[in-house]
């Protein structure tokens, strides 16, 4: 393959990682809001959207085959083209429940069976695109350029988060307010995402470089499976592996419950519901565009700011000295949802401040989780071991997500948020044991160590 020269990383790194973010957030965040606004009950909504995490949980199993079949560039462009086509099919096949069914939150998830099928295929394509894009990034740069653009790729992925959860949801809200047609609002929103994916795909066909090193690995399938088996075997024989797995599964347990129902809570009616003779609190009754602004834009910006400051803090103090503060930052701000469900304030300033505070705390505390996974992955199979850790990270959100909706349907939002926050105890329990077992030094870069004490 002849290398296309003189293509600056500025011409493709921002678009590549912006495109990587859009389908991820479309599948994992916008789908929740879409089903909530279409009147799907919370138990069905939470369970079936949690299933969409599976491709990211399993992607380590097929990632080696991206290395041996075609080039990384081919995979990147092919997956972008596939996701564009899938978005077109989502628009065409999206059902239109009647307004009475939507208002009663009585839309069966079976109505959206084809939507779910298309979302799951999109999820597999997105996970495969992640694998190829990260591999391509390493091949299309020299070491110095990789380091220089690592912040750029992260920034544009974050911009994709704000665009997807904020701008796209806001667009849906504006159209809903103007037309009163909820299904139409989401068709138009998906259409905007489709146009962007199409434009970027066409752009990348011509502007992505073709590095000479981007060639399929000349190995047999048996060798790939052998390498994969070695990676798994060495992971599960690492010292402290079961404590590490417990930490990866339980550190974010409370957030795993909250994240599935935050947006449904924000848009659900304020009216107190009566179920089986008991009064159960309602939501905040916010409009879709308000949720796009407060939760999807300002809240996500605060989440990202928390992550940036968390990274600075942990780089200066080290993991061990940062761990307790970050565990507290991850869990304690989520009590604002208990207050929101009990007080049901009407002030958008108060609601927005509470959402922003919780998101900032989560972003700050999540940094310790990421650093711990990197720390635990150190060794001969660092890349494979980190991929296994990210699989446990996905599983940590899936387990509570499967049951979150059913619990809320049984007890209502206020009791649900109390239950979710009670799970913070698991965060502090696993933090205690990890803190005791952490090494006093933590590698921050290859060949460097930072004192934790």
XYZ file of C-alpha atoms in Angstrom:
453
model
C 0.000 0.000 0.000
C 1.437 3.361 -0.975
C 1.554 5.878 1.842
C -0.343 9.124 1.364
C 2.046 11.791 2.640
C 1.708 15.347 3.872
C -1.632 14.811 5.623
C -1.425 16.629 8.926
C -2.901 14.876 11.995
C -5.001 18.031 12.407
C -6.846 16.973 9.251
C -8.071 13.649 10.645
C -7.515 13.165 14.403
C -10.328 15.577 15.452
C -12.857 14.109 12.992
C -11.883 10.502 13.778
C -12.472 10.827 17.513
C -15.521 13.040 17.172
C -16.982 10.302 14.978
C -15.960 7.629 17.488
C -18.023 9.347 20.175
C -21.295 9.971 18.296
C -22.452 6.329 17.832
C -21.356 5.396 21.368
C -23.503 8.104 22.939
C -26.293 7.502 20.436
C -26.540 3.883 21.566
C -25.912 4.311 25.295
C -27.430 7.708 26.154
C -29.743 9.002 23.441
C -31.497 5.619 23.250
C -32.509 5.969 26.914
C -33.971 9.417 26.326
C -35.684 8.301 23.116
C -37.444 5.362 24.794
C -38.363 7.475 27.825
C -40.009 10.124 25.641
C -41.778 7.436 23.595
C -43.503 6.189 26.769
C -41.628 2.928 27.367
C -41.933 1.928 31.073
C -38.744 2.290 33.104
C -38.297 -1.423 33.819
C -38.316 -2.337 30.111
C -36.343 0.770 29.171
C -33.514 0.114 31.636
C -33.260 -3.609 30.910
C -33.147 -3.427 27.133
C -30.888 -0.388 26.847
C -28.479 -2.124 29.243
C -28.235 -4.979 26.740
C -26.688 -2.474 24.345
C -23.521 -2.411 26.489
C -22.689 -5.998 25.516
C -20.525 -5.223 22.455
C -18.161 -3.093 24.561
C -18.085 -5.847 27.186
C -17.196 -8.465 24.561
C -15.055 -6.517 22.103
C -11.815 -7.997 23.421
C -12.891 -11.358 21.988
C -12.914 -10.211 18.362
C -10.382 -7.364 18.530
C -7.476 -9.643 17.417
C -9.282 -10.322 14.149
C -9.262 -6.605 13.313
C -5.476 -7.028 13.241
C -5.430 -9.925 10.783
C -8.324 -9.059 8.433
C -7.789 -6.037 6.175
C -6.213 -2.768 7.327
C -7.173 -0.539 10.258
C -8.032 2.209 7.780
C -10.411 -0.151 5.959
C -12.128 -1.073 9.221
C -12.509 2.588 10.225
C -14.130 3.641 6.943
C -16.213 0.446 6.626
C -17.655 0.785 10.143
C -18.452 4.468 9.597
C -20.279 3.605 6.375
C -22.151 0.780 8.111
C -23.194 3.025 11.024
C -24.428 5.659 8.582
C -26.585 3.069 6.811
C -27.898 1.787 10.145
C -28.924 5.308 11.162
C -30.906 5.627 7.920
C -32.702 2.372 8.772
C -33.363 3.645 12.317
C -35.101 6.698 10.888
C -37.188 4.665 8.451
C -38.266 1.999 10.944
C -38.762 4.122 14.078
C -42.331 3.467 15.351
C -44.864 6.211 16.063
C -46.863 5.401 19.229
C -49.973 7.528 19.720
C -49.859 10.428 22.175
C -52.209 8.772 24.700
C -50.014 5.684 24.955
C -46.903 7.842 25.332
C -48.498 9.982 28.057
C -49.532 6.879 29.995
C -46.005 5.393 29.685
C -47.658 2.287 28.296
C -45.634 1.771 25.110
C -44.378 -1.807 25.012
C -40.697 -2.165 24.193
C -41.811 -4.824 21.701
C -43.011 -1.957 19.541
C -39.340 -1.053 19.118
C -37.983 -4.526 18.363
C -36.454 -3.434 15.044
C -35.089 -0.275 16.657
C -33.365 -2.419 19.294
C -31.957 -4.778 16.650
C -30.529 -1.834 14.725
C -29.133 -0.296 17.917
C -27.347 -3.542 18.841
C -25.820 -3.843 15.349
C -24.754 -0.204 15.615
C -23.210 -1.009 18.994
C -21.128 -3.848 17.505
C -20.048 -1.585 14.644
C -19.166 1.203 17.071
C -17.121 -1.120 19.307
C -15.264 -2.436 16.242
C -14.658 1.144 15.091
C -13.148 1.917 18.523
C -10.684 -0.971 18.140
C -9.682 0.041 14.610
C -9.473 3.778 15.321
C -7.161 3.340 18.302
C -4.946 0.963 16.327
C -4.906 3.295 13.326
C -3.985 6.235 15.568
C -0.849 4.422 16.718
C 0.147 3.415 13.173
C -0.424 6.803 11.533
C 1.807 8.709 14.002
C 5.354 8.524 15.154
C 5.829 8.396 18.930
C 6.284 12.152 19.309
C 3.169 12.955 17.291
C 1.112 10.387 19.237
C 1.963 12.123 22.494
C 1.285 15.571 21.050
C -2.216 14.664 19.856
C -3.387 12.511 22.780
C -5.096 15.548 24.306
C -6.642 16.522 20.965
C -8.263 13.111 20.488
C -9.652 13.191 24.046
C -10.976 16.724 23.567
C -12.891 15.887 20.401
C -14.312 12.721 21.945
C -15.590 14.923 24.764
C -17.010 17.394 22.250
C -18.895 14.439 20.754
C -20.323 13.720 24.221
C -21.619 17.280 24.555
C -22.937 17.306 20.993
C -24.719 13.952 21.299
C -26.213 14.282 24.781
C -26.707 18.025 24.647
C -27.156 19.441 21.159
C -28.988 16.467 19.628
C -31.342 16.135 22.608
C -31.935 19.902 22.536
C -32.832 19.676 18.832
C -35.313 16.908 19.611
C -36.852 19.075 22.318
C -37.230 22.118 20.082
C -38.941 20.104 17.352
C -41.197 18.425 19.919
C -42.200 21.814 21.320
C -42.845 23.238 17.858
C -44.755 20.333 16.349
C -46.020 18.372 19.363
C -44.908 15.243 17.497
C -42.464 13.228 19.613
C -41.680 10.488 17.039
C -40.997 13.137 14.383
C -38.631 14.976 16.735
C -36.476 11.867 17.129
C -36.528 11.065 13.414
C -35.165 14.532 12.676
C -32.575 14.186 15.444
C -31.405 10.839 14.075
C -31.344 12.478 10.657
C -28.918 15.142 11.894
C -26.639 12.428 13.302
C -26.880 10.522 10.009
C -25.871 13.535 7.905
C -22.851 14.139 10.137
C -21.769 10.488 9.947
C -22.205 10.495 6.159
C -20.128 13.655 5.714
C -17.339 12.389 7.939
C -17.307 8.986 6.209
C -16.912 10.617 2.800
C -14.262 12.925 4.205
C -12.274 10.025 5.663
C -12.414 8.005 2.440
C -10.211 10.678 0.855
C -8.408 12.316 3.778
C -7.380 9.504 6.112
C -3.693 8.757 5.582
C -2.523 5.364 4.344
C 0.502 4.524 6.501
C 2.774 1.856 5.086
C 2.703 0.074 8.460
C -1.074 -0.383 8.265
C -1.062 -3.949 7.024
C -2.920 -7.068 8.251
C -0.823 -9.151 10.620
C 0.477 -12.275 8.896
C -0.609 -14.767 11.559
C -2.891 -17.772 11.623
C -6.158 -17.866 13.545
C -4.709 -20.472 15.921
C -1.922 -18.086 16.882
C -4.437 -15.329 17.617
C -6.489 -17.595 19.864
C -3.301 -18.759 21.581
C -2.305 -15.143 22.299
C -5.802 -14.396 23.554
C -5.726 -17.462 25.820
C -2.324 -16.447 27.186
C -3.600 -12.958 27.938
C -6.613 -14.284 29.854
C -4.539 -16.910 31.708
C -1.946 -14.396 32.857
C -4.639 -11.886 33.849
C -6.406 -14.295 36.189
C -3.145 -15.379 37.813
C -1.983 -11.837 38.617
C -1.526 -11.121 42.351
C -4.662 -9.563 43.841
C -6.773 -10.266 40.765
C -9.988 -11.058 42.670
C -9.739 -7.871 44.723
C -9.144 -5.957 41.499
C -12.217 -7.530 39.891
C -14.306 -6.709 42.978
C -13.098 -3.102 42.807
C -13.874 -2.822 39.088
C -17.381 -4.247 39.594
C -18.383 -2.466 42.819
C -16.619 0.917 42.906
C -19.299 2.462 40.644
C -22.294 0.388 41.786
C -24.387 3.347 42.945
C -23.716 5.227 39.703
C -24.670 2.119 37.740
C -28.176 2.387 39.217
C -28.444 6.161 38.864
C -27.250 6.632 35.313
C -30.016 4.504 33.778
C -32.833 6.536 35.279
C -31.493 10.075 35.569
C -32.967 11.250 32.265
C -36.307 9.409 32.671
C -36.599 11.014 36.141
C -35.938 14.465 34.720
C -38.634 14.186 32.017
C -41.296 12.135 33.850
C -44.401 13.928 35.085
C -44.305 15.661 38.471
C -47.626 14.130 39.404
C -47.494 11.707 42.301
C -48.443 8.262 41.041
C -50.654 5.794 42.904
C -49.615 2.146 42.648
C -51.134 -0.682 44.618
C -52.620 1.711 47.155
C -49.333 3.525 47.829
C -48.264 6.972 46.685
C -45.022 6.968 44.710
C -43.197 10.179 43.781
C -43.007 11.366 40.192
C -40.255 13.067 38.220
C -39.370 16.699 37.535
C -41.411 17.172 34.369
C -38.672 18.973 32.434
C -38.931 19.458 28.699
C -36.640 17.519 26.394
C -34.754 20.646 25.348
C -34.206 21.631 28.995
C -32.740 18.191 29.725
C -30.509 18.572 26.672
C -29.252 21.888 28.057
C -28.963 21.092 31.788
C -28.017 17.404 31.739
C -26.602 16.835 28.264
C -24.636 20.070 27.869
C -23.848 21.795 31.186
C -23.850 18.513 33.112
C -21.549 16.772 30.638
C -19.183 19.765 30.588
C -18.999 19.547 34.389
C -18.393 15.798 34.128
C -15.489 16.414 31.766
C -14.127 19.240 33.920
C -14.207 16.914 36.926
C -12.273 14.315 34.959
C -9.635 16.835 33.878
C -9.148 18.174 37.405
C -9.133 14.630 38.756
C -6.326 13.760 36.369
C -4.294 16.771 37.494
C -4.929 15.991 41.164
C -4.008 12.317 40.917
C -0.863 13.076 38.887
C 0.379 15.319 41.678
C -0.614 13.281 44.709
C -0.577 9.728 43.352
C -3.305 7.099 43.441
C -3.066 5.997 47.045
C -3.230 9.471 48.548
C -6.102 10.415 46.218
C -8.232 7.302 46.581
C -10.444 8.176 49.583
C -11.242 11.698 48.389
C -12.109 10.399 44.940
C -14.340 7.649 46.347
C -16.207 10.318 48.323
C -16.462 12.592 45.273
C -17.873 9.727 43.216
C -20.610 8.788 45.675
C -21.695 11.598 47.996
C -22.848 14.149 45.360
C -25.361 11.601 44.033
C -27.504 12.285 47.108
C -28.709 15.374 45.237
C -31.097 13.059 43.382
C -32.706 12.061 46.666
C -33.269 15.744 47.384
C -34.524 16.448 43.856
C -37.040 13.605 44.053
C -38.329 14.721 47.467
C -38.368 18.501 46.951
C -39.197 18.500 43.225
C -37.890 22.087 42.872
C -39.162 24.159 39.981
C -36.116 26.425 39.775
C -34.041 25.437 36.766
C -31.066 27.086 38.451
C -31.352 24.737 41.453
C -31.947 21.682 39.284
C -29.057 22.569 36.979
C -26.725 23.212 39.914
C -27.588 19.849 41.469
C -27.038 17.994 38.183
C -23.754 19.818 37.578
C -22.498 19.110 41.106
C -23.238 15.396 40.774
C -21.628 15.163 37.354
C -18.516 17.031 38.444
C -18.097 14.759 41.468
C -18.527 11.639 39.359
C -15.993 12.857 36.792
C -13.482 13.651 39.525
C -13.934 10.339 41.358
C -13.947 8.228 38.210
C -10.315 9.211 37.556
C -9.144 6.914 40.367
C -10.998 4.024 38.741
C -9.275 4.568 35.395
C -5.857 4.995 36.996
C -6.314 1.804 39.005
C -7.145 -0.169 35.849
C -4.020 1.153 34.142
C -1.962 0.332 37.222
C -3.325 -3.201 37.458
C -2.785 -3.807 33.730
C 0.979 -3.211 33.890
C 3.029 -6.129 32.610
C 3.864 -8.119 29.469
C 0.230 -8.202 28.256
C -0.570 -4.619 29.185
C -2.851 -3.888 26.210
C -4.809 -7.146 26.496
C -5.095 -6.886 30.268
C -6.409 -3.336 30.006
C -9.003 -4.554 27.488
C -10.115 -7.190 30.013
C -10.360 -4.485 32.668
C -12.579 -2.386 30.397
C -14.811 -5.441 29.958
C -15.304 -5.546 33.727
C -15.902 -1.789 33.615
C -18.764 -2.329 31.163
C -20.100 -5.213 33.263
C -20.118 -2.974 36.352
C -22.711 -0.766 34.634
C -24.683 -3.619 33.112
C -25.414 -5.551 36.321
C -27.265 -2.706 38.108
C -28.725 -1.457 34.835
C -30.639 -4.695 34.289
C -32.635 -4.302 37.527
C -32.689 -0.522 38.048
C -35.926 0.052 36.156
C -37.780 -2.775 37.875
C -36.760 -1.443 41.301
C -37.921 2.064 40.453
C -41.225 0.771 39.115
C -41.775 -1.066 42.397
C -40.835 1.676 44.870
C -40.822 5.011 43.029
C -38.044 7.500 42.395
C -37.402 8.687 45.957
C -36.993 5.212 47.437
C -35.027 4.141 44.364
C -32.514 6.953 44.810
C -32.142 6.039 48.499
C -31.431 2.426 47.498
C -28.947 3.522 44.829
C -27.091 5.728 47.273
C -27.041 2.982 49.905
C -24.940 1.024 47.402
C -22.223 3.619 47.987
C -21.206 1.454 50.934
C -19.743 -1.037 48.481
C -17.580 1.756 47.049
C -16.034 2.465 50.434
C -15.616 -1.218 51.288
C -13.651 -2.056 48.138
C -11.747 1.240 48.425
C -10.619 0.231 51.923
C -9.202 -3.101 50.758
C -7.592 -1.660 47.626
C -6.028 1.164 49.658
C -4.479 -1.376 52.023
C -3.020 -3.368 49.145
C -1.826 -0.554 46.880
C 1.881 -0.318 46.319
C 3.447 2.860 47.776
C 4.607 3.738 44.249
C 2.572 3.973 41.086
C 3.970 4.050 37.518
C 2.728 7.144 35.703
C 4.801 6.854 32.538
C 7.067 4.167 31.258
C 10.168 4.222 33.425
C 8.771 6.717 35.946
C 7.292 6.340 39.411
C 5.378 8.771 41.575
C 5.449 8.522 45.342
C 2.042 7.985 46.886
C 3.132 8.593 50.463
